[in-house]
Each structure stands twice: as C-alpha cells, then as structure tokens.
Tab-separated table of C-alpha atoms in Angstrom:
chain	number	residue	atom	x	y	z
A	1	MET	CA	17.795	107.912	-29.556
A	2	ALA	CA	17.189	107.238	-25.829
A	3	VAL	CA	13.953	105.869	-26.292
A	4	LEU	CA	14.993	103.400	-28.923
A	5	MET	CA	17.758	102.512	-27.018
A	6	GLY	CA	15.636	101.496	-24.109
A	7	ALA	CA	13.374	99.837	-26.299
A	8	TRP	CA	16.264	97.896	-27.953
A	9	HIS	CA	17.428	96.620	-24.491
A	10	ALA	CA	13.895	95.249	-23.694
A	11	ILE	CA	13.658	93.477	-26.996
A	12	ARG	CA	17.295	92.136	-26.536
A	13	ARG	CA	16.493	90.575	-23.402
A	14	ASN	CA	13.551	88.825	-24.736
A	15	ALA	CA	15.456	87.578	-27.408
A	16	GLU	CA	18.284	85.995	-25.306
A	17	THR	CA	15.720	83.966	-23.806
A	18	SER	CA	14.075	82.695	-27.124
A	19	ARG	CA	14.225	79.193	-28.092
A	20	GLN	CA	14.757	80.369	-31.661
A	21	GLU	CA	18.455	80.341	-32.654
A	22	ALA	CA	17.531	82.831	-35.512
A	23	THR	CA	15.858	85.231	-33.148
A	24	LYS	CA	19.066	85.234	-30.832
A	25	ARG	CA	21.336	85.404	-34.111
A	26	ARG	CA	19.343	88.497	-35.449
A	27	ALA	CA	19.705	90.240	-32.122
A	28	ARG	CA	23.309	89.612	-31.840
A	29	GLU	CA	23.840	90.945	-35.408
A	30	PHE	CA	21.928	94.152	-34.700
A	31	GLY	CA	23.831	94.737	-31.597
A	32	GLU	CA	27.053	94.383	-33.307
A	33	ASP	CA	26.776	97.692	-34.854
A	34	LEU	CA	24.000	98.957	-32.478
A	35	VAL	CA	24.336	102.792	-32.853
A	36	VAL	CA	24.300	102.910	-36.379
A	37	ASN	CA	21.266	100.504	-36.491
A	38	LEU	CA	19.400	102.672	-34.220
A	39	ARG	CA	20.424	105.848	-36.137
A	40	LYS	CA	19.079	104.193	-39.287
A	41	LEU	CA	15.656	103.405	-37.266
A	42	GLN	CA	15.476	106.964	-36.182
A	43	SER	CA	15.854	108.052	-39.650
A	44	ARG	CA	13.086	105.778	-40.625
A	45	LEU	CA	10.733	106.953	-38.182
A	46	GLU	CA	11.484	110.731	-39.269
A	47	ALA	CA	10.566	109.740	-42.666
A	48	GLY	CA	7.545	107.908	-41.908
A	49	TYR	CA	8.019	104.319	-40.746
A	50	VAL	CA	6.553	101.552	-42.832
A	51	PHE	CA	6.272	98.149	-41.114
A	52	ALA	CA	6.942	95.396	-42.752
A	53	LYS	CA	4.899	92.226	-43.157
A	54	ALA	CA	5.400	89.850	-40.288
A	55	HIS	CA	5.481	86.088	-40.150
A	56	GLY	CA	2.457	83.916	-38.810
A	57	ALA	CA	3.364	80.847	-36.456
A	58	THR	CA	0.695	78.450	-35.067
A	59	PRO	CA	2.415	76.292	-32.208
A	60	PRO	CA	0.205	74.491	-29.917
A	61	LYS	CA	-0.987	75.862	-27.039
A	62	ALA	CA	1.160	75.461	-23.765
A	63	GLY	CA	-0.169	73.575	-20.714
A	64	GLY	CA	-1.831	70.809	-22.562
A	65	LYS	CA	-4.732	73.338	-23.693
A	66	PRO	CA	-6.231	72.394	-27.160
A	67	GLY	CA	-5.914	74.317	-30.113
A	68	LYS	CA	-2.993	76.600	-31.689
A	69	ARG	CA	-1.851	79.828	-30.670
A	70	PRO	CA	-1.575	82.548	-33.536
A	71	LEU	CA	1.852	84.157	-32.977
A	72	VAL	CA	2.981	87.216	-35.138
A	73	VAL	CA	6.558	87.410	-35.494
A	74	ALA	CA	7.584	90.789	-36.552
A	75	PRO	CA	11.153	91.596	-37.792
A	76	LEU	CA	13.482	92.736	-35.085
A	77	GLU	CA	13.316	96.595	-36.287
A	78	ASP	CA	9.489	96.648	-35.929
A	79	ARG	CA	9.615	95.107	-32.575
A	80	ILE	CA	12.034	97.892	-31.183
A	81	VAL	CA	9.847	100.522	-32.651
A	82	GLN	CA	6.693	98.983	-31.136
A	83	ARG	CA	8.332	98.667	-27.653
A	84	ALA	CA	9.588	102.386	-28.184
A	85	LEU	CA	6.024	103.525	-28.841
A	86	LEU	CA	4.789	101.483	-25.704
A	87	ASP	CA	7.426	103.078	-23.674
A	88	VAL	CA	6.656	106.714	-24.849
A	89	LEU	CA	2.858	106.178	-23.890
A	90	GLN	CA	3.792	104.591	-20.460
A	91	ASP	CA	5.987	107.572	-19.725
A	92	ALA	CA	3.431	110.075	-20.881
A	93	ASP	CA	2.441	111.729	-17.368
A	94	ASP	CA	0.853	114.531	-19.070
A	95	LEU	CA	-2.109	112.198	-20.256
A	96	PRO	CA	-4.222	111.574	-17.092
A	97	LEU	CA	-6.770	109.428	-18.838
A	98	LEU	CA	-4.096	106.962	-20.118
A	99	GLN	CA	-2.377	107.129	-16.921
A	100	ALA	CA	-5.400	106.170	-14.760
A	101	VAL	CA	-5.693	103.115	-17.200
A	102	LEU	CA	-2.126	102.031	-16.323
A	103	ALA	CA	-2.610	102.680	-12.624
A	104	CYS	CA	-5.681	100.399	-12.315
A	105	PRO	CA	-4.276	98.387	-9.009
A	106	THR	CA	-5.941	94.874	-10.197
A	107	SER	CA	-4.713	94.964	-13.481
A	108	VAL	CA	-1.246	93.336	-13.441
A	109	GLY	CA	-0.297	92.000	-16.728
A	110	GLY	CA	1.528	94.383	-19.319
A	111	ILE	CA	1.912	97.093	-17.092
A	112	ARG	CA	5.553	98.259	-16.049
A	113	GLY	CA	6.591	97.233	-12.638
A	114	ARG	CA	3.759	94.571	-12.254
A	115	GLY	CA	3.149	90.844	-13.168
A	116	VAL	CA	2.382	87.675	-11.796
A	117	ASP	CA	4.024	88.446	-8.411
A	118	THR	CA	1.695	91.307	-8.186
A	119	GLY	CA	-1.188	89.344	-8.916
A	120	LEU	CA	-0.544	86.634	-6.240
A	121	LYS	CA	0.358	89.365	-3.773
A	122	LEU	CA	-3.295	90.791	-4.263
A	123	PHE	CA	-4.675	87.257	-3.840
A	124	GLN	CA	-3.017	86.852	-0.755
A	125	ALA	CA	-4.192	90.218	0.712
A	126	ARG	CA	-7.521	89.366	-0.105
A	127	VAL	CA	-7.465	86.004	1.514
A	128	GLU	CA	-6.092	87.748	4.824
A	129	ALA	CA	-8.932	90.116	4.337
A	130	GLY	CA	-11.207	87.273	4.673
A	131	ASP	CA	-12.339	86.349	1.313
A	132	GLN	CA	-13.354	82.559	0.865
A	133	TYR	CA	-14.389	81.908	-2.434
A	134	CYS	CA	-12.698	82.254	-6.065
A	135	ALA	CA	-13.393	81.527	-9.582
A	136	GLY	CA	-11.439	82.392	-12.470
A	137	SER	CA	-11.175	82.030	-16.414
A	138	ASP	CA	-9.161	82.722	-19.422
A	139	ILE	CA	-11.074	85.278	-21.746
A	140	ALA	CA	-11.668	83.491	-25.009
A	141	ALA	CA	-10.790	85.358	-28.131
A	142	PHE	CA	-9.248	88.059	-26.221
A	143	PHE	CA	-6.520	89.068	-28.753
A	144	THR	CA	-8.362	88.439	-31.874
A	145	LYS	CA	-11.519	90.514	-30.764
A	146	ILE	CA	-10.019	93.735	-29.310
A	147	PRO	CA	-11.638	96.655	-31.226
A	148	ARG	CA	-8.604	98.459	-32.594
A	149	GLN	CA	-10.842	101.525	-33.383
A	150	LYS	CA	-11.677	101.928	-30.108
A	151	VAL	CA	-8.116	102.140	-28.908
A	152	PHE	CA	-7.228	104.573	-31.497
A	153	GLU	CA	-10.380	106.699	-30.218
A	154	PHE	CA	-9.415	106.403	-26.585
A	155	LEU	CA	-5.730	107.630	-27.233
A	156	THR	CA	-6.989	110.477	-29.538
A	157	GLY	CA	-9.430	111.453	-26.828
A	158	ALA	CA	-6.676	110.878	-24.165
A	159	GLY	CA	-4.686	113.800	-25.853
A	160	VAL	CA	-2.260	111.761	-27.971
A	161	GLU	CA	-1.024	113.537	-31.005
A	162	ILE	CA	-2.702	112.268	-34.244
A	163	GLU	CA	0.577	111.455	-36.000
A	164	PHE	CA	1.543	109.201	-33.087
A	165	VAL	CA	-1.928	107.616	-33.051
A	166	GLU	CA	-1.428	106.875	-36.688
A	167	LEU	CA	2.001	105.399	-36.097
A	168	VAL	CA	0.160	103.080	-33.234
A	169	GLU	CA	-2.461	101.967	-35.593
A	170	LYS	CA	0.191	101.023	-38.085
A	171	ALA	CA	1.981	98.862	-35.398
A	172	LEU	CA	-1.055	97.276	-34.382
A	173	THR	CA	-2.314	96.087	-37.969
A	174	VAL	CA	-1.388	92.647	-38.659
A	175	GLU	CA	-0.292	91.766	-42.327
A	176	LEU	CA	1.191	88.132	-42.936
A	177	ALA	CA	3.965	87.564	-45.275
A	178	ASN	CA	3.329	83.951	-45.284
A	179	GLU	CA	-0.608	84.114	-45.353
A	180	ASP	CA	-0.763	82.206	-48.761
A	181	ARG	CA	1.221	79.396	-47.175
A	182	LEU	CA	-1.321	78.905	-44.064
A	183	SER	CA	-4.130	76.495	-44.129
A	184	ALA	CA	-7.618	78.138	-44.296
A	185	ALA	CA	-8.003	77.058	-40.519
A	186	ASP	CA	-4.829	78.593	-39.426
A	187	ARG	CA	-5.535	81.841	-41.263
A	188	LYS	CA	-8.734	82.347	-39.525
A	189	LEU	CA	-6.752	82.375	-36.210
A	190	PHE	CA	-4.857	85.749	-37.004
A	191	PRO	CA	-6.443	89.340	-36.561
A	192	THR	CA	-5.888	90.414	-39.991
A	193	GLY	CA	-9.256	92.310	-40.202
A	194	PRO	CA	-10.359	95.397	-38.345
A	195	ASP	CA	-10.435	93.967	-35.017
A	196	GLY	CA	-7.924	92.052	-33.035
A	197	VAL	CA	-4.185	92.599	-32.201
A	198	ALA	CA	-1.102	90.368	-32.622
A	199	GLN	CA	0.019	88.064	-29.780
A	200	GLY	CA	3.685	88.929	-29.447
A	201	CYS	CA	3.422	92.941	-30.096
A	202	PRO	CA	4.482	94.814	-27.221
A	203	LEU	CA	1.485	97.135	-27.759
A	204	SER	CA	-0.996	94.318	-27.432
A	205	ALA	CA	-1.595	94.124	-23.900
A	206	LEU	CA	-1.896	98.006	-23.482
A	207	ALA	CA	-4.681	97.904	-26.170
A	208	GLY	CA	-6.356	95.246	-24.088
A	209	ASN	CA	-5.945	97.145	-21.018
A	210	ILE	CA	-7.603	100.303	-22.696
A	211	VAL	CA	-10.417	98.427	-24.093
A	212	LEU	CA	-11.001	96.630	-20.583
A	213	ARG	CA	-10.817	99.659	-18.361
A	214	GLU	CA	-14.416	99.796	-17.675
A	215	PHE	CA	-14.405	95.984	-17.078
A	216	ASP	CA	-11.662	96.348	-14.390
A	217	ALA	CA	-13.396	99.035	-12.585
A	218	ARG	CA	-16.872	97.671	-12.593
A	219	MET	CA	-15.691	94.022	-11.610
A	220	ASN	CA	-14.078	95.617	-8.455
A	221	GLU	CA	-17.201	96.738	-6.689
A	222	ARG	CA	-19.672	95.689	-3.890
A	223	GLY	CA	-17.054	93.560	-2.243
A	224	ILE	CA	-15.731	91.767	-5.097
A	225	THR	CA	-12.056	91.673	-6.153
A	226	CYS	CA	-11.218	91.064	-9.673
A	227	ILE	CA	-7.416	90.572	-10.623
A	228	ARG	CA	-6.695	90.274	-14.225
A	229	TYR	CA	-3.434	89.464	-15.987
A	230	ILE	CA	-4.201	90.405	-19.655
A	231	ASP	CA	-6.443	87.511	-20.777
A	232	ASP	CA	-6.594	85.662	-17.548
A	233	PHE	CA	-8.740	87.062	-14.501
A	234	ILE	CA	-9.890	85.691	-11.038
A	235	VAL	CA	-12.738	86.852	-8.745
A	236	LEU	CA	-12.610	86.868	-5.245
A	237	GLY	CA	-15.382	87.407	-2.451
A	238	ARG	CA	-16.682	86.174	0.714
A	239	SER	CA	-19.507	84.359	-0.563
A	240	GLU	CA	-20.141	81.832	-3.230
A	241	ARG	CA	-23.034	83.683	-4.393
A	242	GLY	CA	-21.290	87.058	-4.736
A	243	VAL	CA	-18.387	85.405	-6.697
A	244	ARG	CA	-20.881	83.430	-9.102
A	245	LYS	CA	-22.994	86.684	-9.683
A	246	ALA	CA	-19.635	88.518	-10.578
A	247	MET	CA	-18.673	85.940	-12.946
A	248	THR	CA	-21.963	86.252	-14.554
A	249	SER	CA	-21.559	89.869	-14.939
A	250	ALA	CA	-18.045	89.495	-16.291
A	251	GLY	CA	-19.346	87.226	-19.224
A	252	GLU	CA	-21.995	89.681	-19.983
A	253	MET	CA	-19.519	92.496	-20.106
A	254	LEU	CA	-17.005	90.701	-22.245
A	255	ALA	CA	-19.791	89.396	-24.578
A	256	ALA	CA	-20.210	93.067	-25.952
A	257	TYR	CA	-16.692	92.783	-27.546
A	258	GLY	CA	-17.205	89.190	-28.818
A	259	MET	CA	-15.204	87.695	-26.008
A	260	SER	CA	-16.437	85.221	-23.634
A	261	ILE	CA	-15.386	82.940	-20.185
A	262	TYR	CA	-15.182	79.353	-20.083
A	263	ASP	CA	-17.439	77.032	-18.082
A	264	PRO	CA	-15.389	75.389	-15.336
A	265	VAL	CA	-17.119	72.119	-15.717
A	266	ARG	CA	-16.897	71.887	-19.420
A	267	ALA	CA	-13.407	73.476	-19.630
A	268	PRO	CA	-11.470	72.731	-16.391
A	269	THR	CA	-8.010	73.764	-17.778
A	270	LYS	CA	-9.455	77.073	-18.726
A	271	ALA	CA	-11.830	78.140	-15.838
A	272	PHE	CA	-12.221	77.076	-12.219
A	273	GLU	CA	-14.566	77.922	-9.033
A	274	GLY	CA	-14.779	77.012	-5.617
A	275	LYS	CA	-13.484	77.713	-1.876
A	276	ILE	CA	-9.938	79.300	-1.673
A	277	GLY	CA	-7.549	76.430	-0.627
A	278	GLU	CA	-9.017	74.086	-2.836
A	279	PRO	CA	-6.744	72.830	-5.765
A	280	HIS	CA	-7.056	75.800	-8.424
A	281	THR	CA	-4.467	77.033	-10.954
A	282	PHE	CA	-3.738	80.790	-12.077
A	283	LEU	CA	-0.975	82.193	-13.792
A	284	GLY	CA	0.895	78.898	-13.661
A	285	HIS	CA	0.756	78.803	-9.915
A	286	GLU	CA	-1.223	76.374	-7.385
A	287	LEU	CA	-3.597	78.782	-5.474
A	288	CYS	CA	-2.247	77.733	-2.046
A	289	PRO	CA	-2.003	80.953	0.056
A	290	GLY	CA	1.298	81.537	1.488
A	291	SER	CA	3.161	78.974	-0.658
A	292	PHE	CA	1.784	79.388	-4.375
A	293	PRO	CA	3.900	76.422	-5.700
A	294	PRO	CA	4.263	76.082	-9.328
A	295	ALA	CA	1.317	74.157	-10.902
A	296	ALA	CA	2.081	70.599	-11.804
A	297	GLY	CA	1.939	71.662	-15.598
A	298	ALA	CA	4.600	74.208	-15.140
A	299	ARG	CA	6.589	71.682	-13.361
A	300	GLU	CA	5.993	69.292	-16.158
A	301	ARG	CA	7.035	71.472	-18.961
A	302	LEU	CA	10.385	72.366	-17.157
A	303	MET	CA	11.299	68.639	-16.914
A	304	SER	CA	10.413	68.191	-20.506
A	305	GLN	CA	12.248	70.921	-21.614
A	306	ILE	CA	15.220	69.596	-19.883
A	307	GLY	CA	14.718	66.070	-21.353
A	308	THR	CA	14.462	67.711	-24.611
A	309	LEU	CA	17.976	69.681	-24.289
A	310	ILE	CA	19.570	66.312	-23.139
A	311	ALA	CA	18.335	64.323	-26.044
A	312	GLU	CA	19.615	66.938	-28.397
A	313	GLY	CA	22.877	67.194	-26.581
A	314	GLN	CA	23.138	63.279	-27.053
A	315	ARG	CA	22.285	63.455	-30.691
A	316	SER	CA	25.179	66.145	-31.061
A	317	ILE	CA	27.728	64.016	-29.217
A	318	ASP	CA	26.987	60.957	-31.167
A	319	LYS	CA	27.186	63.260	-34.489
A	320	ALA	CA	30.659	64.289	-33.250
A	321	GLY	CA	31.567	60.666	-32.772
A	322	SER	CA	30.454	59.481	-36.039
A	323	GLY	CA	32.779	62.161	-37.808
A	324	ARG	CA	30.187	64.294	-39.148
A	325	ALA	CA	30.910	67.988	-38.970
A	326	LEU	CA	28.703	69.961	-36.217
A	327	GLN	CA	26.801	72.993	-36.824
A	328	SER	CA	26.993	76.277	-34.758
A	329	GLN	CA	23.562	75.433	-33.247
A	330	ASP	CA	24.509	72.027	-32.412
A	331	ARG	CA	25.260	71.655	-28.396
A	332	CYS	CA	27.340	68.988	-26.897
A	333	TYR	CA	27.936	68.424	-23.477
A	334	ALA	CA	29.205	71.516	-22.063
A	335	GLN	CA	26.837	73.644	-24.181
A	336	THR	CA	23.945	71.469	-23.187
A	337	LEU	CA	24.726	72.087	-19.545
A	338	VAL	CA	24.714	75.904	-20.095
A	339	ALA	CA	21.459	75.735	-21.969
A	340	ILE	CA	19.945	73.724	-19.048
A	341	ASP	CA	21.337	76.204	-16.431
A	342	ASN	CA	19.651	79.215	-18.507
A	343	THR	CA	16.217	77.138	-18.578
A	344	VAL	CA	16.421	76.399	-15.098
A	345	ARG	CA	17.424	79.816	-13.884
A	346	GLY	CA	14.664	81.442	-16.283
A	347	TRP	CA	11.899	78.989	-14.902
A	348	ARG	CA	13.065	79.637	-11.231
A	349	GLY	CA	12.884	83.521	-11.839
A	350	SER	CA	9.110	82.956	-12.986
A	351	PHE	CA	8.138	81.581	-9.517
A	352	ARG	CA	9.809	84.041	-7.231
A	353	THR	CA	6.660	84.130	-5.127
A	354	SER	CA	6.532	80.510	-4.535
A	355	ASN	CA	7.551	79.506	-1.048
A	356	CYS	CA	7.567	75.576	-1.383
A	357	PRO	CA	11.001	74.225	-0.412
A	358	ASP	CA	9.985	70.681	-0.441
A	359	VAL	CA	8.580	70.946	-3.993
A	360	PHE	CA	11.810	72.653	-5.410
A	361	ALA	CA	13.966	69.997	-3.501
A	362	ALA	CA	11.914	67.139	-5.169
A	363	MET	CA	12.619	68.692	-8.606
A	364	ASP	CA	16.393	69.378	-7.989
A	365	ARG	CA	16.853	65.690	-7.141
A	366	GLU	CA	14.853	64.538	-10.685
A	367	ILE	CA	17.208	67.234	-12.408
A	368	ASP	CA	20.641	65.684	-10.602
A	369	ARG	CA	19.317	62.211	-11.719
A	370	ARG	CA	18.637	63.451	-15.433
A	371	LEU	CA	22.219	65.148	-15.285
A	372	GLU	CA	23.712	62.089	-13.914
A	373	GLY	CA	22.468	60.147	-16.715
A	374	PHE	CA	23.789	62.641	-19.297
A	375	HIS	CA	27.299	62.674	-17.796
A	376	GLY	CA	27.442	59.096	-17.955
A	377	TYR	CA	26.151	59.049	-21.468
A	378	TYR	CA	28.805	61.574	-22.387
A	379	ARG	CA	31.662	59.657	-20.767
A	380	ALA	CA	30.595	56.190	-22.469
A	381	ARG	CA	30.603	57.750	-25.857
A	382	MET	CA	33.862	59.886	-25.462
A	383	ALA	CA	35.670	56.421	-24.406
A	384	LYS	CA	34.957	55.097	-27.823
A	385	MET	CA	36.149	58.118	-29.599
A	386	ASN	CA	39.544	59.055	-31.220
A	387	ARG	CA	41.128	62.393	-30.044
A	388	ALA	CA	39.840	64.386	-33.019
A	389	GLN	CA	36.373	63.328	-32.364
A	390	GLN	CA	36.756	63.950	-28.611
A	391	ARG	CA	37.641	67.644	-29.382
A	392	GLN	CA	34.853	67.968	-31.758
A	393	ALA	CA	32.564	66.522	-29.031
A	394	MET	CA	33.770	69.050	-26.481
A	395	LYS	CA	33.569	71.812	-29.299
A	396	VAL	CA	37.008	72.915	-28.980
A	397	SER	CA	38.536	73.655	-32.042
A	398	LEU	CA	41.763	71.719	-33.288
A	399	LEU	CA	44.722	73.640	-34.394
A	400	LEU	CA	45.964	71.346	-36.855
A	401	LYS	CA	42.967	70.118	-39.146
A	402	THR	CA	43.198	66.604	-40.403
C-alpha cells in the first residue's frame, strides 16, 4: 500500500498542473476516497492487473517544431500502477545491473533526483574544465523505436522476477480505445506494434535509459562528454573535430535502433553545433554559461499562455454580464488571476538554474502590462452590470436566487 500511496502522490502532483480540467477533476474524485480506491487497486494487482485501453491524442509539437506529438493518455488508475512499478524498480538496490543504469552520471532525464538543472550544472562544469565546442540534437523517433523486447530481456537478466517483468510488459504495451477515430497518418504516430513506448507513460524514460545505456557509456570517452535528457543530448569537447566525430558516432549507434539525429543546417530547431557561448538552445535554456536564461521560445510560450488565460477570463466576464449561467470551468477575474499565478510559478520553477535578473525583470514588466489591461477590462464591464450579474462575474453565489 505504501508504494501505491507514493505513486498516487506523484501522479496527483502532475494532475494538479495539467491544463485539462477533466484530468484535475478525476484526480480530485479519486483522492476523495483515497484509501478505499488504493485498496481496490491493490486487490486488482493481486488478482492479475489488466490495463485499460488508452486515449491517443495528437497535439502539435511545442516550441514551433513541425508535426504532432503522439500522446497516450491512460486512465488514472493505470498511471498510478505504472508509476508504482517505476518506483519499485528505482528502489531495487539488490539489482546492481539496473542500479548501474540509474547511476550513469550524464543521463539526467527520468531518474529520481535529476533533471534539467543537473544537465546544466554538468554543462557548466565542462565549460570550467576547458571545453570549447558543443553540438546537440533531438533523437528522432526515440519513443516509437525503443525495442521493448530488449528492455524485458535486460530486466530479466538483471534479476527482476518474471511476474514483475510481465506486468511491466503489459504496462508498456500501447492499445488505443480511439484508434478507429484517428486518421491513418495519426495512427502511424503511435507505437502500437512490437516496438516503441508511450509518451506520457511513467515507465517510458526508464525503458529508453535501459536501451541507451551503452550509448551513454561509449559517448563519454576520449575526452568527450555527452549529457542526455531522455531524447535530447548534447556533446561537449575541447576541439571542433572531436565533437563532430562524436556526433557521427552518435548517429551510427542510434541507427542500430532505427533512431537518428538531425542535421543542424537542415533542422536548426532540432540540432545545433558550434563554439560554446554562441546562441545555442538546450532543454529550453540558452546555453550561456553562468546565466542560462530561458530560451526565446520558452518566454514566448509563457506570454502566450498568460494571453490565453486572460482572453478566456474576459469571455467568462462577458458571459456573466449577458446573464448566461457560468459553468464550473469558467474562470472570471479572481479565478483567472489564480490560474495566471499558478502558471507563472510553475514556469519559474522550471528555470531555477537561470541567473538572469534583467530577463526576468523585463518579463515581469510585460506581465504587469497585461494584468493592468485585464483589470481595466474587468472594471469597465462590471460598471455596466447589475448586482446579480456582478456577483456572477465575481463567482460568488447569491443567497437569494432570482
């Protein structure tokens, strides 16, 4: 039960930051009778857990990148079980082969206690050690090409019990409930065959780290450092020739799994190369040693999110002013401010390593400008409403319904 409880809290935290109201609502409902619901999950596990079919979504890729992201949205209960499986494996100190994968110092994604900050600190350390050149790339087709069978064979060879490996296999298998409603092109994006794992599954990053364990080891040899965050990596070295040679080796190793890297000339949003200090972007940050400001795309996305929240708030205020009933998901003035605050806090937390007060000050000025405009909009609309409409626009219930 303790493992399931820990997994629940991890999934709950993710749900709280979701932009999908249905995801937040389902997590709240599950948490209202938490102990009973976790005991039900425990009983299902003891009886032989069966994972439900998931929902396939294809939102556009972030950061202005072309194409769509094949997201697999599993039921809340399945995500809790998947996370519990991950936690058990990460805590298995009696499995040295698996712990060696998790201990790789330059693999910083999907591993407890590490993340983007870890990767940037490693980058800073290499700059201080004298590295002068770098190159980086997304790994094309990473999630859809991970050979699941190799993952299961590794876990079995590492000493994981067969029954547990079989449960992991079921957890990583992708079946879509809405497959028949997706276009042929969108269906091809999802790993419903023997290879590939779901983006969004808690176990997917571990599967990738297991498959690329030899890549991580070989790419950190002969004076080269390779920092990898799941499907993004960067190579650093003292010479341009050494870095380019390492990138060629990376492409050859990844090709063995049907994966590939991008050409920085043909795909500058997915790859880069050059001297350290030049305008390169990695993991949402500009690679400026010592400051690591948020990349322009990341700053623009925050402002876009704030603009969207304000526009939605204005529509809800207008809705209240017209006498139409507001729904639970409609945010008016105060609720919009709370949503903006949560968005700003979450965004800033993603850039803890950034040391760029001038950048943040300029962004704060722009946020202030937008908030002032929203406040003026609210006051102007409220002045034209009757008392009942004003109460609805404030989302404060009336005692006497008229």
